[in-house]
DNA sequence: CAAGAGATCATCT
DNA sequence: GATGATCTCTTGA
């Protein structure tokens, strides 16, 4: 991955992450999948972002340097994986929502942010880890020049006022491994 | 097919 | 004490 890739506009990162390969190593197992769906959470003004509520213990990692994992528990049940973007003290991140499995040893399809974390054995132990480490990292994958990117509203953020209508969800058109169309 | 409910708990007020 | 960046299951048209 390019240096400083995550230190740029969150929406741009979210789109450029599509097609790249998420890799996770746990023990001898390696899990890999092509990222098919992402969402951008664009800083302190974005009412959909946890960071809009200010700096707390949970959101602290978003205020840190780009390229770290932000992992939290939603609805008391599932983990969600984000990657912090933008420069330090600008709290923003990209939610990795779905991927197309390449190499998995579990019978869980990584479709939807909760299932993705289940399938890839991602939990809070990886919070704040660099996304360029030995446990979790990204690879370039094949080029996706000819694949269309669709834009849509983000899921599950009805509370976000005028930000709920922003089309900051991105997914690969015609790919089956997308949570909603 | 769409809409609603329930599971379940860390985080924040 | 309330609330979710989810998912599955049930109900009913």
mmCIF file with all atom_site columns, C-alpha atoms (C1' of nucleotides) in Angstrom:
data_model
loop_
_atom_site.group_PDB
_atom_site.id
_atom_site.type_symbol
_atom_site.label_atom_id
_atom_site.label_alt_id
_atom_site.label_comp_id
_atom_site.label_asym_id
_atom_site.label_entity_id
_atom_site.label_seq_id
_atom_site.pdbx_PDB_ins_code
_atom_site.Cartn_x
_atom_site.Cartn_y
_atom_site.Cartn_z
_atom_site.occupancy
_atom_site.B_iso_or_equiv
_atom_site.pdbx_formal_charge
_atom_site.auth_seq_id
_atom_site.auth_comp_id
_atom_site.auth_asym_id
_atom_site.auth_atom_id
_atom_site.pdbx_PDB_model_num
ATOM 1   C CA    . UNK A 1 1   ? 0.000   0.000   0.000   1.00 0.00 ? 1   UNK A CA    1
ATOM 2   C CA    . UNK A 1 2   ? 1.099   3.538   -0.724  1.00 0.00 ? 2   UNK A CA    1
ATOM 3   C CA    . UNK A 1 3   ? 2.519   5.549   2.105   1.00 0.00 ? 3   UNK A CA    1
ATOM 4   C CA    . UNK A 1 4   ? 0.120   8.261   3.290   1.00 0.00 ? 4   UNK A CA    1
ATOM 5   C CA    . UNK A 1 5   ? -2.784  6.525   1.552   1.00 0.00 ? 5   UNK A CA    1
ATOM 6   C CA    . UNK A 1 6   ? -5.013  7.045   4.582   1.00 0.00 ? 6   UNK A CA    1
ATOM 7   C CA    . UNK A 1 7   ? -3.908  10.614  5.100   1.00 0.00 ? 7   UNK A CA    1
ATOM 8   C CA    . UNK A 1 8   ? -6.285  12.017  2.540   1.00 0.00 ? 8   UNK A CA    1
ATOM 9   C CA    . UNK A 1 9   ? -9.936  12.808  2.027   1.00 0.00 ? 9   UNK A CA    1
ATOM 10  C CA    . UNK A 1 10  ? -12.122 10.183  3.699   1.00 0.00 ? 10  UNK A CA    1
ATOM 11  C CA    . UNK A 1 11  ? -14.552 9.786   0.787   1.00 0.00 ? 11  UNK A CA    1
ATOM 12  C CA    . UNK A 1 12  ? -11.657 9.340   -1.600  1.00 0.00 ? 12  UNK A CA    1
ATOM 13  C CA    . UNK A 1 13  ? -10.115 6.679   0.621   1.00 0.00 ? 13  UNK A CA    1
ATOM 14  C CA    . UNK A 1 14  ? -13.469 4.919   0.954   1.00 0.00 ? 14  UNK A CA    1
ATOM 15  C CA    . UNK A 1 15  ? -13.768 4.666   -2.817  1.00 0.00 ? 15  UNK A CA    1
ATOM 16  C CA    . UNK A 1 16  ? -10.162 3.706   -3.379  1.00 0.00 ? 16  UNK A CA    1
ATOM 17  C CA    . UNK A 1 17  ? -10.396 0.910   -0.836  1.00 0.00 ? 17  UNK A CA    1
ATOM 18  C CA    . UNK A 1 18  ? -12.906 -0.899  -3.031  1.00 0.00 ? 18  UNK A CA    1
ATOM 19  C CA    . UNK A 1 19  ? -11.172 -3.748  -4.810  1.00 0.00 ? 19  UNK A CA    1
ATOM 20  C CA    . UNK A 1 20  ? -8.265  -3.892  -2.405  1.00 0.00 ? 20  UNK A CA    1
ATOM 21  C CA    . UNK A 1 21  ? -7.708  -7.033  -0.404  1.00 0.00 ? 21  UNK A CA    1
ATOM 22  C CA    . UNK A 1 22  ? -8.273  -7.171  3.327   1.00 0.00 ? 22  UNK A CA    1
ATOM 23  C CA    . UNK A 1 23  ? -5.959  -9.714  4.949   1.00 0.00 ? 23  UNK A CA    1
ATOM 24  C CA    . UNK A 1 24  ? -6.090  -11.122 8.441   1.00 0.00 ? 24  UNK A CA    1
ATOM 25  C CA    . UNK A 1 25  ? -3.765  -13.594 10.049  1.00 0.00 ? 25  UNK A CA    1
ATOM 26  C CA    . UNK A 1 26  ? -4.696  -15.423 13.206  1.00 0.00 ? 26  UNK A CA    1
ATOM 27  C CA    . UNK A 1 27  ? -2.436  -18.284 14.238  1.00 0.00 ? 27  UNK A CA    1
ATOM 28  C CA    . UNK A 1 28  ? -1.841  -20.299 11.108  1.00 0.00 ? 28  UNK A CA    1
ATOM 29  C CA    . UNK A 1 29  ? -5.031  -19.136 9.464   1.00 0.00 ? 29  UNK A CA    1
ATOM 30  C CA    . UNK A 1 30  ? -5.115  -16.417 6.870   1.00 0.00 ? 30  UNK A CA    1
ATOM 31  C CA    . UNK A 1 31  ? -8.352  -14.820 5.776   1.00 0.00 ? 31  UNK A CA    1
ATOM 32  C CA    . UNK A 1 32  ? -8.540  -12.677 2.659   1.00 0.00 ? 32  UNK A CA    1
ATOM 33  C CA    . UNK A 1 33  ? -11.287 -10.852 0.836   1.00 0.00 ? 33  UNK A CA    1
ATOM 34  C CA    . UNK A 1 34  ? -11.775 -8.178  -1.803  1.00 0.00 ? 34  UNK A CA    1
ATOM 35  C CA    . UNK A 1 35  ? -13.404 -5.134  -0.252  1.00 0.00 ? 35  UNK A CA    1
ATOM 36  C CA    . UNK A 1 36  ? -16.752 -4.585  -1.955  1.00 0.00 ? 36  UNK A CA    1
ATOM 37  C CA    . UNK A 1 37  ? -18.527 -2.019  0.217   1.00 0.00 ? 37  UNK A CA    1
ATOM 38  C CA    . UNK A 1 38  ? -17.413 0.896   2.392   1.00 0.00 ? 38  UNK A CA    1
ATOM 39  C CA    . UNK A 1 39  ? -18.820 3.942   4.130   1.00 0.00 ? 39  UNK A CA    1
ATOM 40  C CA    . UNK A 1 40  ? -17.132 7.279   4.826   1.00 0.00 ? 40  UNK A CA    1
ATOM 41  C CA    . UNK A 1 41  ? -17.522 8.980   8.206   1.00 0.00 ? 41  UNK A CA    1
ATOM 42  C CA    . UNK A 1 42  ? -16.211 12.415  7.520   1.00 0.00 ? 42  UNK A CA    1
ATOM 43  C CA    . UNK A 1 43  ? -15.088 14.236  10.614  1.00 0.00 ? 43  UNK A CA    1
ATOM 44  C CA    . UNK A 1 44  ? -16.534 16.025  13.643  1.00 0.00 ? 44  UNK A CA    1
ATOM 45  C CA    . UNK A 1 45  ? -19.375 17.718  11.743  1.00 0.00 ? 45  UNK A CA    1
ATOM 46  C CA    . UNK A 1 46  ? -20.748 14.482  10.284  1.00 0.00 ? 46  UNK A CA    1
ATOM 47  C CA    . UNK A 1 47  ? -23.662 13.737  12.607  1.00 0.00 ? 47  UNK A CA    1
ATOM 48  C CA    . UNK A 1 48  ? -23.571 10.077  11.603  1.00 0.00 ? 48  UNK A CA    1
ATOM 49  C CA    . UNK A 1 49  ? -20.059 9.700   12.983  1.00 0.00 ? 49  UNK A CA    1
ATOM 50  C CA    . UNK A 1 50  ? -19.380 8.670   16.543  1.00 0.00 ? 50  UNK A CA    1
ATOM 51  C CA    . UNK A 1 51  ? -16.783 11.442  16.549  1.00 0.00 ? 51  UNK A CA    1
ATOM 52  C CA    . UNK A 1 52  ? -19.496 14.103  16.208  1.00 0.00 ? 52  UNK A CA    1
ATOM 53  C CA    . UNK A 1 53  ? -20.206 13.552  19.909  1.00 0.00 ? 53  UNK A CA    1
ATOM 54  C CA    . UNK A 1 54  ? -16.696 14.621  20.741  1.00 0.00 ? 54  UNK A CA    1
ATOM 55  C CA    . UNK A 1 55  ? -13.554 13.022  21.980  1.00 0.00 ? 55  UNK A CA    1
ATOM 56  C CA    . UNK A 1 56  ? -14.263 10.082  24.276  1.00 0.00 ? 56  UNK A CA    1
ATOM 57  C CA    . UNK A 1 57  ? -12.466 6.936   25.245  1.00 0.00 ? 57  UNK A CA    1
ATOM 58  C CA    . UNK A 1 58  ? -14.169 5.058   22.442  1.00 0.00 ? 58  UNK A CA    1
ATOM 59  C CA    . UNK A 1 59  ? -13.546 7.615   19.711  1.00 0.00 ? 59  UNK A CA    1
ATOM 60  C CA    . UNK A 1 60  ? -10.039 8.484   20.826  1.00 0.00 ? 60  UNK A CA    1
ATOM 61  C CA    . UNK A 1 61  ? -8.423  6.381   18.100  1.00 0.00 ? 61  UNK A CA    1
ATOM 62  C CA    . UNK A 1 62  ? -10.217 8.387   15.423  1.00 0.00 ? 62  UNK A CA    1
ATOM 63  C CA    . UNK A 1 63  ? -8.430  11.489  16.642  1.00 0.00 ? 63  UNK A CA    1
ATOM 64  C CA    . UNK A 1 64  ? -5.076  9.766   16.266  1.00 0.00 ? 64  UNK A CA    1
ATOM 65  C CA    . UNK A 1 65  ? -2.888  9.197   13.223  1.00 0.00 ? 65  UNK A CA    1
ATOM 66  C CA    . UNK A 1 66  ? -4.368  7.713   10.013  1.00 0.00 ? 66  UNK A CA    1
ATOM 67  C CA    . UNK A 1 67  ? -4.085  4.042   9.154   1.00 0.00 ? 67  UNK A CA    1
ATOM 68  C CA    . UNK A 1 68  ? -5.182  2.602   12.493  1.00 0.00 ? 68  UNK A CA    1
ATOM 69  C CA    . UNK A 1 69  ? -8.107  0.290   13.145  1.00 0.00 ? 69  UNK A CA    1
ATOM 70  C CA    . UNK A 1 70  ? -11.158 1.655   14.918  1.00 0.00 ? 70  UNK A CA    1
ATOM 71  C CA    . UNK A 1 71  ? -13.184 -1.289  16.161  1.00 0.00 ? 71  UNK A CA    1
ATOM 72  C CA    . UNK A 1 72  ? -16.286 -1.054  18.305  1.00 0.00 ? 72  UNK A CA    1
ATOM 73  C CA    . UNK A 1 73  ? -19.199 -3.211  19.397  1.00 0.00 ? 73  UNK A CA    1
ATOM 74  C CA    . UNK A 1 74  ? -22.590 -2.357  17.891  1.00 0.00 ? 74  UNK A CA    1
ATOM 75  C CA    . UNK A 1 75  ? -25.931 -3.391  19.324  1.00 0.00 ? 75  UNK A CA    1
ATOM 76  C CA    . UNK A 1 76  ? -24.158 -5.358  22.016  1.00 0.00 ? 76  UNK A CA    1
ATOM 77  C CA    . UNK A 1 77  ? -23.400 -8.105  19.561  1.00 0.00 ? 77  UNK A CA    1
ATOM 78  C CA    . UNK A 1 78  ? -21.288 -7.407  16.521  1.00 0.00 ? 78  UNK A CA    1
ATOM 79  C CA    . UNK A 1 79  ? -17.992 -5.706  15.900  1.00 0.00 ? 79  UNK A CA    1
ATOM 80  C CA    . UNK A 1 80  ? -17.399 -3.190  13.133  1.00 0.00 ? 80  UNK A CA    1
ATOM 81  C CA    . UNK A 1 81  ? -14.059 -2.499  11.472  1.00 0.00 ? 81  UNK A CA    1
ATOM 82  C CA    . UNK A 1 82  ? -13.055 1.004   10.450  1.00 0.00 ? 82  UNK A CA    1
ATOM 83  C CA    . UNK A 1 83  ? -9.793  2.475   9.258   1.00 0.00 ? 83  UNK A CA    1
ATOM 84  C CA    . UNK A 1 84  ? -8.868  5.919   10.521  1.00 0.00 ? 84  UNK A CA    1
ATOM 85  C CA    . UNK A 1 85  ? -8.278  8.519   7.810   1.00 0.00 ? 85  UNK A CA    1
ATOM 86  C CA    . UNK A 1 86  ? -7.080  12.106  7.594   1.00 0.00 ? 86  UNK A CA    1
ATOM 87  C CA    . UNK A 1 87  ? -4.503  13.856  9.624   1.00 0.00 ? 87  UNK A CA    1
ATOM 88  C CA    . UNK A 1 88  ? -4.071  13.684  13.354  1.00 0.00 ? 88  UNK A CA    1
ATOM 89  C CA    . UNK A 1 89  ? -6.797  15.429  15.364  1.00 0.00 ? 89  UNK A CA    1
ATOM 90  C CA    . UNK A 1 90  ? -9.224  15.229  12.471  1.00 0.00 ? 90  UNK A CA    1
ATOM 91  C CA    . UNK A 1 91  ? -11.532 12.386  13.553  1.00 0.00 ? 91  UNK A CA    1
ATOM 92  C CA    . UNK A 1 92  ? -12.631 10.456  10.474  1.00 0.00 ? 92  UNK A CA    1
ATOM 93  C CA    . UNK A 1 93  ? -12.744 6.857   9.348   1.00 0.00 ? 93  UNK A CA    1
ATOM 94  C CA    . UNK A 1 94  ? -13.911 4.427   6.685   1.00 0.00 ? 94  UNK A CA    1
ATOM 95  C CA    . UNK A 1 95  ? -16.207 1.591   7.717   1.00 0.00 ? 95  UNK A CA    1
ATOM 96  C CA    . UNK A 1 96  ? -15.418 -1.646  5.898   1.00 0.00 ? 96  UNK A CA    1
ATOM 97  C CA    . UNK A 1 97  ? -18.868 -3.101  5.293   1.00 0.00 ? 97  UNK A CA    1
ATOM 98  C CA    . UNK A 1 98  ? -18.418 -6.161  3.117   1.00 0.00 ? 98  UNK A CA    1
ATOM 99  C CA    . UNK A 1 99  ? -15.984 -8.191  1.121   1.00 0.00 ? 99  UNK A CA    1
ATOM 100 C CA    . UNK A 1 100 ? -15.799 -11.004 -1.381  1.00 0.00 ? 100 UNK A CA    1
ATOM 101 C CA    . UNK A 1 101 ? -14.008 -13.927 0.245   1.00 0.00 ? 101 UNK A CA    1
ATOM 102 C CA    . UNK A 1 102 ? -10.821 -15.182 -1.391  1.00 0.00 ? 102 UNK A CA    1
ATOM 103 C CA    . UNK A 1 103 ? -9.374  -17.320 1.331   1.00 0.00 ? 103 UNK A CA    1
ATOM 104 C CA    . UNK A 1 104 ? -11.479 -18.223 4.332   1.00 0.00 ? 104 UNK A CA    1
ATOM 105 C CA    . UNK A 1 105 ? -11.625 -21.175 6.648   1.00 0.00 ? 105 UNK A CA    1
ATOM 106 C CA    . UNK A 1 106 ? -14.873 -20.333 8.333   1.00 0.00 ? 106 UNK A CA    1
ATOM 107 C CA    . UNK A 1 107 ? -18.300 -20.907 6.963   1.00 0.00 ? 107 UNK A CA    1
ATOM 108 C CA    . UNK A 1 108 ? -19.332 -17.336 7.596   1.00 0.00 ? 108 UNK A CA    1
ATOM 109 C CA    . UNK A 1 109 ? -19.867 -15.078 4.605   1.00 0.00 ? 109 UNK A CA    1
ATOM 110 C CA    . UNK A 1 110 ? -18.300 -11.665 5.281   1.00 0.00 ? 110 UNK A CA    1
ATOM 111 C CA    . UNK A 1 111 ? -21.300 -9.681  4.039   1.00 0.00 ? 111 UNK A CA    1
ATOM 112 C CA    . UNK A 1 112 ? -22.232 -6.765  6.255   1.00 0.00 ? 112 UNK A CA    1
ATOM 113 C CA    . UNK A 1 113 ? -19.906 -5.185  8.818   1.00 0.00 ? 113 UNK A CA    1
ATOM 114 C CA    . UNK A 1 114 ? -20.871 -7.520  11.658  1.00 0.00 ? 114 UNK A CA    1
ATOM 115 C CA    . UNK A 1 115 ? -20.502 -10.704 9.642   1.00 0.00 ? 115 UNK A CA    1
ATOM 116 C CA    . UNK A 1 116 ? -17.236 -9.483  8.153   1.00 0.00 ? 116 UNK A CA    1
ATOM 117 C CA    . UNK A 1 117 ? -15.694 -9.159  11.594  1.00 0.00 ? 117 UNK A CA    1
ATOM 118 C CA    . UNK A 1 118 ? -17.017 -12.584 12.575  1.00 0.00 ? 118 UNK A CA    1
ATOM 119 C CA    . UNK A 1 119 ? -15.617 -14.200 9.464   1.00 0.00 ? 119 UNK A CA    1
ATOM 120 C CA    . UNK A 1 120 ? -12.223 -12.548 9.860   1.00 0.00 ? 120 UNK A CA    1
ATOM 121 C CA    . UNK A 1 121 ? -11.962 -13.022 13.644  1.00 0.00 ? 121 UNK A CA    1
ATOM 122 C CA    . UNK A 1 122 ? -11.813 -9.301  14.221  1.00 0.00 ? 122 UNK A CA    1
ATOM 123 C CA    . UNK A 1 123 ? -12.624 -8.038  17.691  1.00 0.00 ? 123 UNK A CA    1
ATOM 124 C CA    . UNK A 1 124 ? -11.623 -5.249  20.024  1.00 0.00 ? 124 UNK A CA    1
ATOM 125 C CA    . UNK A 1 125 ? -8.195  -6.706  20.584  1.00 0.00 ? 125 UNK A CA    1
ATOM 126 C CA    . UNK A 1 126 ? -7.299  -5.219  17.213  1.00 0.00 ? 126 UNK A CA    1
ATOM 127 C CA    . UNK A 1 127 ? -8.562  -1.755  18.113  1.00 0.00 ? 127 UNK A CA    1
ATOM 128 C CA    . UNK A 1 128 ? -5.842  0.828   17.503  1.00 0.00 ? 128 UNK A CA    1
ATOM 129 C CA    . UNK A 1 129 ? -3.664  -1.646  15.579  1.00 0.00 ? 129 UNK A CA    1
ATOM 130 C CA    . UNK A 1 130 ? -2.004  -0.361  12.453  1.00 0.00 ? 130 UNK A CA    1
ATOM 131 C CA    . UNK A 1 131 ? -3.656  -1.628  9.282   1.00 0.00 ? 131 UNK A CA    1
ATOM 132 C CA    . UNK A 1 132 ? -0.150  -2.303  7.963   1.00 0.00 ? 132 UNK A CA    1
ATOM 133 C CA    . UNK A 1 133 ? 0.778   -4.881  10.582  1.00 0.00 ? 133 UNK A CA    1
ATOM 134 C CA    . UNK A 1 134 ? 1.276   -8.628  10.703  1.00 0.00 ? 134 UNK A CA    1
ATOM 135 C CA    . UNK A 1 135 ? -2.181  -9.447  12.108  1.00 0.00 ? 135 UNK A CA    1
ATOM 136 C CA    . UNK A 1 136 ? -4.215  -7.302  9.761   1.00 0.00 ? 136 UNK A CA    1
ATOM 137 C CA    . UNK A 1 137 ? -3.189  -5.564  6.578   1.00 0.00 ? 137 UNK A CA    1
ATOM 138 C CA    . UNK A 1 138 ? -4.261  -4.598  3.077   1.00 0.00 ? 138 UNK A CA    1
ATOM 139 C CA    . UNK A 1 139 ? -2.944  -5.597  -0.316  1.00 0.00 ? 139 UNK A CA    1
ATOM 140 C CA    . UNK A 1 140 ? -3.447  -3.926  -3.655  1.00 0.00 ? 140 UNK A CA    1
ATOM 141 C CA    . UNK A 1 141 ? -5.283  -6.670  -5.475  1.00 0.00 ? 141 UNK A CA    1
ATOM 142 C CA    . UNK A 1 142 ? -6.071  -6.458  -9.156  1.00 0.00 ? 142 UNK A CA    1
ATOM 143 C CA    . UNK A 1 143 ? -6.813  -3.150  -10.744 1.00 0.00 ? 143 UNK A CA    1
ATOM 144 C CA    . UNK A 1 144 ? -10.446 -2.253  -10.972 1.00 0.00 ? 144 UNK A CA    1
ATOM 145 C CA    . UNK A 1 145 ? -10.371 0.285   -13.773 1.00 0.00 ? 145 UNK A CA    1
ATOM 146 C CA    . UNK A 1 146 ? -13.430 -1.097  -15.448 1.00 0.00 ? 146 UNK A CA    1
ATOM 147 C CA    . UNK A 1 147 ? -15.561 -1.674  -12.413 1.00 0.00 ? 147 UNK A CA    1
ATOM 148 C CA    . UNK A 1 148 ? -18.244 0.876   -11.648 1.00 0.00 ? 148 UNK A CA    1
ATOM 149 C CA    . UNK A 1 149 ? -18.558 2.307   -8.172  1.00 0.00 ? 149 UNK A CA    1
ATOM 150 C CA    . UNK A 1 150 ? -22.090 2.950   -6.950  1.00 0.00 ? 150 UNK A CA    1
ATOM 151 C CA    . UNK A 1 151 ? -22.863 5.635   -4.383  1.00 0.00 ? 151 UNK A CA    1
ATOM 152 C CA    . UNK A 1 152 ? -25.691 5.338   -1.863  1.00 0.00 ? 152 UNK A CA    1
ATOM 153 C CA    . UNK A 1 153 ? -26.828 6.536   1.527   1.00 0.00 ? 153 UNK A CA    1
ATOM 154 C CA    . UNK A 1 154 ? -25.279 5.029   4.608   1.00 0.00 ? 154 UNK A CA    1
ATOM 155 C CA    . UNK A 1 155 ? -27.055 2.317   6.590   1.00 0.00 ? 155 UNK A CA    1
ATOM 156 C CA    . UNK A 1 156 ? -28.509 2.607   10.066  1.00 0.00 ? 156 UNK A CA    1
ATOM 157 C CA    . UNK A 1 157 ? -27.924 6.290   10.703  1.00 0.00 ? 157 UNK A CA    1
ATOM 158 C CA    . UNK A 1 158 ? -31.434 7.757   10.742  1.00 0.00 ? 158 UNK A CA    1
ATOM 159 C CA    . UNK A 1 159 ? -30.433 9.875   13.709  1.00 0.00 ? 159 UNK A CA    1
ATOM 160 C CA    . UNK A 1 160 ? -27.935 11.850  11.625  1.00 0.00 ? 160 UNK A CA    1
ATOM 161 C CA    . UNK A 1 161 ? -30.167 14.757  10.618  1.00 0.00 ? 161 UNK A CA    1
ATOM 162 C CA    . UNK A 1 162 ? -29.233 16.275  7.276   1.00 0.00 ? 162 UNK A CA    1
ATOM 163 C CA    . UNK A 1 163 ? -26.240 13.989  7.057   1.00 0.00 ? 163 UNK A CA    1
ATOM 164 C CA    . UNK A 1 164 ? -28.403 10.901  6.728   1.00 0.00 ? 164 UNK A CA    1
ATOM 165 C CA    . UNK A 1 165 ? -29.021 11.690  3.079   1.00 0.00 ? 165 UNK A CA    1
ATOM 166 C CA    . UNK A 1 166 ? -25.364 12.008  2.114   1.00 0.00 ? 166 UNK A CA    1
ATOM 167 C CA    . UNK A 1 167 ? -24.358 9.379   -0.390  1.00 0.00 ? 167 UNK A CA    1
ATOM 168 C CA    . UNK A 1 168 ? -21.233 8.331   1.388   1.00 0.00 ? 168 UNK A CA    1
ATOM 169 C CA    . UNK A 1 169 ? -21.653 4.592   1.005   1.00 0.00 ? 169 UNK A CA    1
ATOM 170 C CA    . UNK A 1 170 ? -19.776 3.046   -1.891  1.00 0.00 ? 170 UNK A CA    1
ATOM 171 C CA    . UNK A 1 171 ? -19.987 -0.398  -3.399  1.00 0.00 ? 171 UNK A CA    1
ATOM 172 C CA    . UNK A 1 172 ? -18.970 -2.341  -6.455  1.00 0.00 ? 172 UNK A CA    1
ATOM 173 C CA    . UNK A 1 173 ? -21.768 -2.449  -8.960  1.00 0.00 ? 173 UNK A CA    1
ATOM 174 C CA    . UNK A 1 174 ? -22.982 -5.935  -9.833  1.00 0.00 ? 174 UNK A CA    1
ATOM 175 C CA    . UNK A 1 175 ? -20.948 -7.564  -7.091  1.00 0.00 ? 175 UNK A CA    1
ATOM 176 C CA    . UNK A 1 176 ? -22.906 -10.159 -5.134  1.00 0.00 ? 176 UNK A CA    1
ATOM 177 C CA    . UNK A 1 177 ? -21.022 -9.587  -1.906  1.00 0.00 ? 177 UNK A CA    1
ATOM 178 C CA    . UNK A 1 178 ? -22.692 -6.319  -1.012  1.00 0.00 ? 178 UNK A CA    1
ATOM 179 C CA    . UNK A 1 179 ? -25.097 -5.971  1.895   1.00 0.00 ? 179 UNK A CA    1
ATOM 180 C CA    . UNK A 1 180 ? -27.696 -3.761  0.183   1.00 0.00 ? 180 UNK A CA    1
ATOM 181 C CA    . UNK A 1 181 ? -28.302 -2.237  -3.204  1.00 0.00 ? 181 UNK A CA    1
ATOM 182 C "C1'" . DC  B 2 1   ? -41.578 -8.928  -0.398  1.00 0.00 ? 1   DC  B "C1'" 1
ATOM 183 C "C1'" . DA  B 2 2   ? -41.832 -5.488  3.572   1.00 0.00 ? 2   DA  B "C1'" 1
ATOM 184 C "C1'" . DA  B 2 3   ? -42.149 -4.386  8.190   1.00 0.00 ? 3   DA  B "C1'" 1
ATOM 185 C "C1'" . DG  B 2 4   ? -41.434 -5.313  12.984  1.00 0.00 ? 4   DG  B "C1'" 1
ATOM 186 C "C1'" . DA  B 2 5   ? -39.406 -7.431  16.935  1.00 0.00 ? 5   DA  B "C1'" 1
ATOM 187 C "C1'" . DG  B 2 6   ? -35.837 -9.366  19.654  1.00 0.00 ? 6   DG  B "C1'" 1
ATOM 188 C "C1'" . DA  B 2 7   ? -31.155 -10.447 21.015  1.00 0.00 ? 7   DA  B "C1'" 1
ATOM 189 C "C1'" . DT  B 2 8   ? -27.624 -8.188  24.076  1.00 0.00 ? 8   DT  B "C1'" 1
ATOM 190 C "C1'" . DC  B 2 9   ? -24.092 -4.986  26.240  1.00 0.00 ? 9   DC  B "C1'" 1
ATOM 191 C "C1'" . DA  B 2 10  ? -20.331 -1.304  25.945  1.00 0.00 ? 10  DA  B "C1'" 1
ATOM 192 C "C1'" . DT  B 2 11  ? -20.569 3.340   25.955  1.00 0.00 ? 11  DT  B "C1'" 1
ATOM 193 C "C1'" . DC  B 2 12  ? -22.129 7.735   27.238  1.00 0.00 ? 12  DC  B "C1'" 1
ATOM 194 C "C1'" . DT  B 2 13  ? -25.328 10.938  30.086  1.00 0.00 ? 13  DT  B "C1'" 1
ATOM 195 C "C1'" . DG  C 3 1   ? -30.989 4.644   32.244  1.00 0.00 ? 1   DG  C "C1'" 1
ATOM 196 C "C1'" . DA  C 3 2   ? -30.990 5.007   27.107  1.00 0.00 ? 2   DA  C "C1'" 1
ATOM 197 C "C1'" . DT  C 3 3   ? -29.096 4.058   22.925  1.00 0.00 ? 3   DT  C "C1'" 1
ATOM 198 C "C1'" . DG  C 3 4   ? -27.278 2.050   18.910  1.00 0.00 ? 4   DG  C "C1'" 1
ATOM 199 C "C1'" . DA  C 3 5   ? -22.475 2.568   11.954  1.00 0.00 ? 5   DA  C "C1'" 1
ATOM 200 C "C1'" . DT  C 3 6   ? -26.379 -5.245  13.067  1.00 0.00 ? 6   DT  C "C1'" 1
ATOM 201 C "C1'" . DC  C 3 7   ? -28.520 -9.350  11.905  1.00 0.00 ? 7   DC  C "C1'" 1
ATOM 202 C "C1'" . DT  C 3 8   ? -31.987 -13.017 11.975  1.00 0.00 ? 8   DT  C "C1'" 1
ATOM 203 C "C1'" . DC  C 3 9   ? -36.350 -14.495 12.444  1.00 0.00 ? 9   DC  C "C1'" 1
ATOM 204 C "C1'" . DT  C 3 10  ? -41.429 -14.023 12.285  1.00 0.00 ? 10  DT  C "C1'" 1
ATOM 205 C "C1'" . DT  C 3 11  ? -45.606 -12.197 10.546  1.00 0.00 ? 11  DT  C "C1'" 1
ATOM 206 C "C1'" . DG  C 3 12  ? -48.724 -10.862 7.075   1.00 0.00 ? 12  DG  C "C1'" 1
ATOM 207 C "C1'" . DA  C 3 13  ? -50.257 -9.176  2.606   1.00 0.00 ? 13  DA  C "C1'" 1
#
